[in-house]
Short mmCIF file of C-alpha atoms and ligand atoms in Angstrom, two decimals:
data_model
loop_
_atom_site.label_atom_id
_atom_site.label_comp_id
_atom_site.label_asym_id
_atom_site.label_seq_id
_atom_site.Cartn_x
_atom_site.Cartn_y
_atom_site.Cartn_z
CA MET A 1 -9.89 -10.41 38.27
CA THR A 2 -11.65 -10.50 41.02
CA GLU A 3 -13.98 -7.40 42.31
CA GLU A 4 -11.42 -5.96 44.56
CA ARG A 5 -8.86 -6.07 41.77
CA LEU A 6 -11.82 -5.44 39.18
CA ARG A 7 -11.80 -2.08 41.44
CA ALA A 8 -8.92 -0.45 41.03
CA SER A 9 -8.58 -0.99 37.34
CA LEU A 10 -11.94 1.25 36.96
CA SER A 11 -11.25 3.74 39.23
CA THR A 12 -7.25 3.99 37.63
CA ALA A 13 -9.00 4.91 34.64
CA GLY A 14 -11.73 7.28 35.99
CA ARG A 15 -14.36 5.35 35.26
CA GLY A 16 -16.40 5.25 38.68
CA VAL A 17 -19.22 5.96 37.41
CA VAL A 18 -18.98 2.44 36.06
CA VAL A 19 -18.22 0.65 38.12
CA ALA A 20 -20.84 0.63 39.53
CA THR A 21 -23.59 -0.37 37.01
CA LEU A 22 -20.55 -3.48 36.62
CA LEU A 23 -20.69 -5.06 40.24
CA VAL A 24 -24.16 -4.60 40.27
CA ALA A 25 -24.88 -6.43 36.70
CA CYS A 26 -21.59 -8.64 36.80
CA GLY A 27 -23.81 -9.59 40.12
CA GLY A 28 -19.76 -10.61 42.29
CA ASP A 29 -18.66 -12.97 39.33
CA PRO A 30 -17.54 -10.65 36.85
CA ALA A 31 -14.45 -13.16 35.68
CA GLU A 32 -16.29 -12.95 31.88
CA PRO A 33 -16.63 -10.68 30.43
CA VAL A 34 -20.48 -11.35 29.43
CA ALA A 35 -22.76 -9.56 26.71
CA PRO A 36 -24.57 -7.86 27.70
CA VAL A 37 -23.57 -6.60 30.23
CA VAL A 38 -21.36 -2.38 28.79
CA GLN A 39 -17.73 -2.47 31.06
CA PRO A 40 -14.58 -1.29 29.68
CA PRO A 41 -11.66 -2.97 28.46
CA THR A 42 -9.67 -4.13 32.21
CA VAL A 43 -6.84 -4.82 32.57
CA ASP A 44 -6.87 -8.39 32.24
CA SER A 45 -8.86 -7.90 28.95
CA LEU A 46 -6.73 -8.64 26.49
CA PRO A 47 -6.62 -6.26 23.73
CA LEU A 48 -9.69 -7.64 20.46
CA ARG A 49 -5.87 -7.46 17.84
CA THR A 50 -4.63 -9.20 20.59
CA LEU A 51 -7.48 -12.55 19.95
CA ALA A 52 -7.80 -11.96 16.92
CA ASP A 53 -4.44 -12.59 16.08
CA ARG A 54 -4.63 -16.12 17.40
CA ARG A 55 -7.78 -16.25 15.11
CA GLY A 56 -4.71 -15.63 12.51
CA LEU A 57 -7.10 -12.35 11.63
CA ARG A 58 -7.20 -8.88 11.94
CA ILE A 59 -8.51 -6.26 12.61
CA GLY A 60 -9.16 -3.05 12.07
CA THR A 61 -10.42 1.01 12.39
CA ALA A 62 -10.59 3.27 9.95
CA VAL A 63 -9.20 7.15 11.87
CA ASP A 64 -9.65 10.81 10.40
CA ARG A 65 -10.55 13.17 12.24
CA GLY A 66 -10.19 11.55 15.57
CA PHE A 67 -6.61 11.57 14.90
CA ARG A 68 -5.39 14.97 14.40
CA LEU A 69 -7.61 15.54 18.04
CA PRO A 70 -4.62 17.66 19.98
CA GLY A 71 -3.35 17.04 23.58
CA THR A 72 -5.79 14.82 26.13
CA GLU A 73 -8.59 13.03 23.87
CA GLY A 74 -6.27 12.65 21.20
CA THR A 75 -3.81 10.65 23.17
CA ARG A 76 -7.05 9.19 24.55
CA PHE A 77 -8.28 8.69 21.47
CA MET A 78 -5.15 7.08 19.26
CA GLY A 79 -4.71 4.54 22.29
CA VAL A 80 -7.47 2.98 21.61
CA VAL A 81 -6.61 2.94 18.40
CA SER A 82 -3.65 1.15 18.91
CA ARG A 83 -4.51 -0.49 21.78
CA GLU A 84 -7.14 -2.57 19.73
CA PHE A 85 -6.86 -2.74 16.32
CA ASN A 86 -3.68 -4.16 14.69
CA VAL A 87 -4.40 -2.66 11.03
CA LEU A 88 -5.42 1.57 9.47
CA THR A 89 -7.11 2.87 7.00
CA PRO A 90 -7.01 6.56 5.80
CA GLU A 91 -10.32 6.77 6.06
CA ASN A 92 -9.55 10.05 4.55
CA ASP A 93 -6.57 11.41 4.24
CA MET A 94 -5.32 9.05 1.23
CA LYS A 95 -8.02 9.97 -1.37
CA HIS A 96 -7.94 11.88 -4.18
CA ASP A 97 -8.14 15.33 -3.14
CA ARG A 98 -7.14 15.33 -0.37
CA ILE A 99 -3.69 13.51 -1.36
CA HIS A 100 -3.03 14.79 -4.91
CA PRO A 101 -4.60 18.91 -4.37
CA ALA A 102 -2.68 19.49 -6.75
CA ARG A 103 -2.29 18.22 -10.98
CA THR A 104 2.34 18.53 -10.06
CA THR A 105 1.72 18.56 -6.34
CA TYR A 106 1.13 15.77 -3.86
CA ARG A 107 0.22 16.42 -0.31
CA PHE A 108 1.73 13.09 1.51
CA VAL A 109 1.79 14.83 4.78
CA SER A 110 -1.76 13.79 7.15
CA ALA A 111 -0.96 11.09 5.42
CA ASP A 112 2.99 9.49 6.33
CA SER A 113 2.14 11.04 10.27
CA LEU A 114 -0.55 7.68 10.28
CA VAL A 115 1.72 5.71 8.65
CA ALA A 116 4.96 6.68 10.54
CA PHE A 117 1.96 5.92 13.89
CA ALA A 118 1.07 2.61 13.14
CA GLU A 119 3.94 1.14 12.22
CA ALA A 120 5.33 2.75 15.79
CA ASN A 121 2.51 0.89 16.97
CA SER A 122 2.98 -2.63 15.04
CA MET A 123 -0.08 -2.07 12.61
CA ARG A 124 0.04 -2.31 8.99
CA VAL A 125 -2.07 0.20 6.86
CA ARG A 126 -4.49 -0.58 4.49
CA GLY A 127 -4.25 2.56 1.66
CA HIS A 128 -7.25 3.43 0.12
CA THR A 129 -8.11 4.49 -2.81
CA LEU A 130 -7.34 4.90 -5.77
CA ALA A 131 -9.52 4.84 -8.51
CA TRP A 132 -12.73 5.78 -7.38
CA HIS A 133 -15.59 7.87 -8.31
CA ASN A 134 -15.73 10.97 -4.59
CA GLN A 135 -13.20 12.82 -3.41
CA LEU A 136 -11.46 13.50 -6.51
CA ALA A 137 -9.61 16.68 -6.29
CA SER A 138 -11.83 19.86 -8.84
CA TRP A 139 -8.62 20.05 -11.06
CA LEU A 140 -8.89 16.81 -11.96
CA THR A 141 -12.44 16.56 -12.73
CA SER A 142 -12.54 19.98 -14.08
CA GLY A 143 -10.74 20.03 -16.44
CA THR A 144 -11.20 18.28 -20.61
CA TRP A 145 -9.06 15.51 -20.55
CA THR A 146 -8.31 13.75 -24.13
CA LYS A 147 -8.61 9.57 -23.44
CA ASP A 148 -5.12 9.78 -23.51
CA GLU A 149 -4.59 12.67 -20.95
CA ALA A 150 -7.40 11.21 -18.44
CA THR A 151 -5.79 8.13 -19.40
CA ALA A 152 -1.74 9.39 -17.47
CA LEU A 153 -3.09 11.71 -15.25
CA LEU A 154 -4.12 8.41 -13.66
CA GLU A 155 -1.16 5.88 -14.02
CA ASP A 156 0.36 9.12 -13.05
CA HIS A 157 -1.36 8.61 -9.73
CA ILE A 158 -1.04 5.40 -8.70
CA ASP A 159 2.25 5.37 -9.76
CA ASN A 160 2.78 8.70 -7.05
CA VAL A 161 1.38 7.30 -4.28
CA VAL A 162 1.65 3.72 -4.34
CA GLY A 163 5.26 4.13 -5.03
CA HIS A 164 5.31 6.82 -2.34
CA TYR A 165 4.65 4.27 0.33
CA ARG A 166 5.91 1.42 -1.83
CA GLY A 167 7.06 -1.73 0.68
CA ARG A 168 4.66 -0.21 3.85
CA ILE A 169 1.08 -0.36 3.02
CA LEU A 170 -0.65 -4.03 3.03
CA GLU A 171 -3.32 -4.69 1.17
CA TRP A 172 -4.38 -1.34 -1.86
CA ASP A 173 -7.92 -0.29 -2.21
CA VAL A 174 -7.69 -0.04 -6.24
CA VAL A 175 -10.88 0.60 -7.52
CA ASN A 176 -13.83 1.14 -4.64
CA GLU A 177 -17.41 0.54 -5.76
CA PRO A 178 -16.92 0.34 -9.36
CA PHE A 179 -20.53 -0.82 -9.89
CA ASN A 180 -23.91 0.11 -9.43
CA GLU A 181 -27.09 -1.39 -8.13
CA ASN A 182 -28.05 -3.63 -11.41
CA GLY A 183 -24.43 -4.41 -12.09
CA THR A 184 -23.55 -1.97 -14.42
CA LEU A 185 -19.98 0.07 -15.04
CA ARG A 186 -21.25 2.85 -12.51
CA SER A 187 -20.53 6.43 -14.15
CA GLY A 188 -17.84 8.31 -12.46
CA PHE A 189 -14.80 10.34 -13.65
CA TRP A 190 -13.01 7.32 -14.93
CA LEU A 191 -14.96 5.44 -16.07
CA ASP A 192 -16.11 8.03 -18.60
CA ARG A 193 -12.72 9.90 -19.53
CA VAL A 194 -10.69 6.62 -19.74
CA GLY A 195 -13.14 4.03 -20.25
CA ARG A 196 -13.20 0.14 -19.07
CA GLU A 197 -10.64 -0.39 -19.56
CA TYR A 198 -9.41 1.95 -16.18
CA ILE A 199 -10.20 -0.59 -13.79
CA GLU A 200 -6.69 -2.95 -15.30
CA ILE A 201 -4.70 0.21 -15.94
CA ALA A 202 -4.64 0.22 -11.92
CA PHE A 203 -4.70 -1.95 -11.17
CA ARG A 204 -1.33 -2.65 -13.54
CA LYS A 205 0.07 0.09 -12.43
CA ALA A 206 -0.15 -0.18 -8.70
CA ALA A 207 1.74 -3.65 -9.69
CA ALA A 208 4.03 -1.95 -11.45
CA ALA A 209 4.20 0.99 -7.67
CA ASP A 210 3.82 -1.73 -4.75
CA PRO A 211 4.64 -5.78 -6.24
CA ILE A 212 4.26 -6.16 -2.09
CA ALA A 213 0.84 -4.34 -2.38
CA SER A 214 -2.75 -7.11 -2.61
CA LEU A 215 -4.97 -5.39 -4.03
CA PHE A 216 -8.19 -4.75 -4.14
CA LEU A 217 -11.84 -4.19 -5.42
CA THR A 218 -14.12 -2.88 -2.94
CA ASP A 219 -17.55 -1.41 -3.08
CA PHE A 220 -20.14 -1.98 -1.00
CA ASN A 221 -24.28 -3.76 -1.11
CA ILE A 222 -21.46 -7.11 -2.96
CA GLU A 223 -21.53 -8.56 0.51
CA GLY A 224 -24.77 -10.92 -0.42
CA ILE A 225 -25.03 -12.00 -3.60
CA ASN A 226 -27.11 -10.12 -6.02
CA ALA A 227 -26.33 -9.11 -9.01
CA LYS A 228 -24.28 -6.48 -7.89
CA SER A 229 -22.18 -9.09 -6.90
CA ASP A 230 -22.89 -10.83 -10.28
CA SER A 231 -20.68 -8.68 -11.87
CA ALA A 232 -17.90 -8.30 -9.01
CA PHE A 233 -17.23 -11.66 -9.41
CA VAL A 234 -17.64 -12.07 -13.37
CA LEU A 235 -15.59 -9.30 -13.14
CA VAL A 236 -12.73 -10.34 -11.24
CA ARG A 237 -12.33 -13.74 -12.24
CA ASP A 238 -12.04 -12.63 -16.09
CA LEU A 239 -9.74 -9.71 -14.61
CA ARG A 240 -8.27 -12.84 -12.71
CA ALA A 241 -8.12 -15.38 -15.73
CA LYS A 242 -5.80 -12.72 -18.50
CA GLY A 243 -3.99 -11.80 -15.36
CA VAL A 244 -4.39 -8.76 -13.27
CA PRO A 245 -2.43 -8.31 -10.27
CA ILE A 246 -5.96 -8.63 -8.68
CA HIS A 247 -6.16 -10.00 -5.26
CA GLY A 248 -9.13 -9.65 -2.94
CA VAL A 249 -12.71 -8.46 -3.02
CA GLY A 250 -13.39 -6.25 0.02
CA PHE A 251 -17.24 -6.01 0.73
CA GLN A 252 -17.19 -2.63 2.80
CA ALA A 253 -20.23 -3.74 5.08
CA HIS A 254 -22.00 -0.43 5.51
CA PHE A 255 -24.94 -2.49 7.19
CA GLN A 256 -28.52 -1.85 9.91
CA VAL A 257 -28.47 -3.62 12.36
CA GLY A 258 -29.94 -7.87 11.13
CA GLY A 259 -28.98 -6.27 7.96
CA VAL A 260 -26.25 -9.08 7.99
CA PRO A 261 -26.89 -11.01 4.24
CA SER A 262 -28.75 -14.71 4.05
CA THR A 263 -26.34 -15.27 1.40
CA LEU A 264 -23.22 -14.15 3.07
CA ALA A 265 -21.19 -17.80 3.56
CA ALA A 266 -22.04 -18.32 -0.48
CA ASN A 267 -20.88 -14.94 -1.90
CA ILE A 268 -18.00 -15.34 0.45
CA ALA A 269 -17.24 -18.66 -0.16
CA ARG A 270 -17.47 -18.12 -5.05
CA PHE A 271 -15.13 -15.07 -4.49
CA ALA A 272 -12.76 -17.33 -2.37
CA ALA A 273 -13.14 -19.99 -5.35
CA LEU A 274 -11.16 -17.62 -7.33
CA GLY A 275 -8.19 -17.41 -5.50
CA VAL A 276 -8.65 -14.02 -3.99
CA LYS A 277 -9.10 -13.02 -0.27
CA VAL A 278 -12.51 -11.29 0.71
CA HIS A 279 -11.67 -9.33 3.20
CA PHE A 280 -14.88 -6.75 5.53
CA VAL A 281 -13.21 -2.90 4.91
CA GLU A 282 -15.51 -0.88 6.48
CA LEU A 283 -18.06 -2.29 8.85
CA ASP A 284 -20.31 -0.93 10.77
CA ILE A 285 -23.76 -0.88 11.70
CA ARG A 286 -25.91 1.60 11.53
CA VAL A 287 -29.43 1.57 13.85
CA PRO A 288 -32.73 4.04 14.46
CA LEU A 289 -31.78 7.26 16.55
CA PRO A 290 -32.67 7.53 19.22
CA SER A 291 -30.93 3.50 19.31
CA THR A 292 -32.32 1.44 22.73
CA THR A 293 -30.77 -1.16 24.79
CA ALA A 294 -33.04 -4.27 22.71
CA ALA A 295 -31.29 -2.24 19.12
CA LEU A 296 -27.74 -2.21 20.93
CA GLN A 297 -27.90 -6.10 21.59
CA ALA A 298 -29.32 -6.52 18.39
CA GLN A 299 -25.99 -5.01 16.83
CA ALA A 300 -24.58 -7.03 19.26
CA GLN A 301 -26.05 -9.68 17.33
CA THR A 302 -25.20 -8.19 13.80
CA TYR A 303 -21.19 -7.25 14.49
CA ARG A 304 -21.29 -10.98 16.03
CA GLU A 305 -22.61 -12.14 12.29
CA VAL A 306 -19.73 -11.22 10.45
CA PHE A 307 -17.09 -12.10 13.08
CA ASP A 308 -18.51 -15.92 11.99
CA ALA A 309 -18.66 -14.62 8.73
CA CYS A 310 -14.88 -14.01 8.15
CA LEU A 311 -13.62 -16.13 11.16
CA GLN A 312 -15.60 -19.22 9.48
CA SER A 313 -13.46 -18.77 6.11
CA PRO A 314 -10.52 -19.76 5.30
CA ALA A 315 -10.53 -16.58 2.89
CA CYS A 316 -11.67 -13.55 5.27
CA GLY A 317 -8.43 -12.80 7.41
CA LEU A 318 -10.03 -8.82 8.16
CA VAL A 319 -12.55 -7.79 9.13
CA THR A 320 -12.28 -3.88 9.17
CA ILE A 321 -14.39 -1.49 11.36
CA TRP A 322 -15.12 2.22 10.69
CA GLY A 323 -13.99 3.93 12.86
CA PHE A 324 -14.73 2.61 16.67
CA THR A 325 -16.48 5.92 18.54
CA ASP A 326 -20.09 6.37 17.88
CA ARG A 327 -18.71 10.02 18.14
CA ASP A 328 -16.07 10.50 14.87
CA SER A 329 -18.71 8.15 12.33
CA TRP A 330 -19.75 9.13 8.78
CA VAL A 331 -22.94 7.70 9.76
CA PRO A 332 -24.97 10.29 10.85
CA ASN A 333 -23.79 12.51 8.77
CA THR A 334 -25.10 10.36 5.14
CA PHE A 335 -28.02 8.38 6.31
CA ALA A 336 -31.09 10.15 8.58
CA GLY A 337 -32.37 9.01 11.32
CA TRP A 338 -29.24 6.64 11.87
CA GLY A 339 -26.25 6.47 14.00
CA ASP A 340 -23.94 4.91 17.20
CA ALA A 341 -23.26 2.26 13.99
CA LEU A 342 -19.63 0.95 16.29
CA PRO A 343 -19.06 -0.50 19.40
CA PHE A 344 -17.67 2.26 21.31
CA ASP A 345 -19.52 5.09 22.26
CA ALA A 346 -19.01 8.20 22.17
CA SER A 347 -17.19 8.54 25.82
CA TYR A 348 -14.97 5.59 24.40
CA LEU A 349 -16.80 3.13 26.21
CA PRO A 350 -17.43 -0.41 24.61
CA LYS A 351 -21.04 -1.02 24.27
CA PRO A 352 -22.38 -5.15 23.83
CA ALA A 353 -21.18 -4.55 20.31
CA TYR A 354 -17.80 -4.76 21.20
CA TRP A 355 -18.44 -7.25 23.26
CA ALA A 356 -19.51 -9.60 21.30
CA ILE A 357 -16.85 -9.63 19.20
CA TYR A 358 -14.49 -9.85 22.20
CA ASN A 359 -16.28 -12.70 23.21
CA ARG A 360 -16.30 -14.58 19.10
CA LEU A 361 -13.08 -13.82 18.46
CA LYS A 362 -11.73 -15.30 22.14
C1 XIL B 415 -16.54 8.95 3.84
C2 XIL B 415 -15.57 8.71 4.61
O1 XIL B 415 -16.45 8.35 6.38
C3 XIL B 415 -16.20 10.25 5.24
O2 XIL B 415 -16.17 10.96 6.11
C4 XIL B 415 -16.28 11.04 3.70
O3 XIL B 415 -17.01 12.53 4.86
C5 XIL B 415 -17.41 10.16 2.26
O4 XIL B 415 -16.25 9.57 2.50
N1 XIL B 415 -17.21 4.02 1.12
C6 XIL B 415 -15.47 3.90 1.35
C7 XIL B 415 -15.23 5.15 1.85
O5 XIL B 415 -15.36 3.74 0.65
O6 XIL B 415 -14.01 5.91 1.40
C8 XIL B 415 -16.33 6.88 2.46
O7 XIL B 415 -15.75 7.74 3.63
C9 XIL B 415 -17.70 5.84 2.93
C10 XIL B 415 -18.22 5.29 1.92
#
């Protein structure tokens, strides 16, 4: 791209401030977007989803509040989503408390509009999530239920939610975060009321309700080889041996900068050997706040490592990032003192992390 065209495309986008920095940084030949130069996507730079597609990879993001932003702000937000990503996860809209607010009431309206948005933009949807210990409706958790009643409630929930979107969901996170760090099963409503068979029941019910969707078990801190991922491995192996329909393992991958485990590739490989997909389903890479240039460079390198690992395994077909802009991320609210975990800054401009992903996919 010539300097004139670059300047034109950038000022069309109303980003004159960035132009000056960019032209200085690029030293006159801005043809190649080279990290660490921070520049906005231009008319000539291909969206990540196009680059990923050429690599046989899908790239996703999760959205929540941004999807409901009014006016031009909302348009801008969702413009980035549909330009850059081809998979969409509702960050909260399909969780139990949102979608099933009373025993006999399902509220699909928000998730429906998100799915419709995805379909209108040739994106696929990851359903998130069916059996989890968090964000359960209070009518459920405050009730006193027998084991049979709780089992029926799990089955009814999965039947209705998965059935509602039958044929329209790429992958469901069927069971989310089932393990403690030491590899034992985590206490929570479903385990405590139904027993450990809740896992198998959930997968079988989901497959019955949508035979096309790929069904995933997802957790955090199972990216490397450790006690927790050992248990996940044994569980997936045993479920497969019993003929339970489970098709993938989702590594949440909520990492700290520089925090990709050295055993990641080996861990992907052992799950892949079981015949399941291994996807990154909630990737973000947090840095200490306030972030520094050096930290954002290191973050870019960490993003690159994750995409490397995925590209190097035939079992890995998807990386979903948990959000995309630092304006809207769960990280600062959850990990005190940490943030800026995503590839776009709070003004929706690409950070070094964006260009690291871009260059790795190119
Ligand atoms: C988080 C959302 O990002 C927040 O908006 C919400 O307040 C809490 O949940 N693991 C998961 C996700 O499986 O559902 C969580 O999402 C982040 C951790």
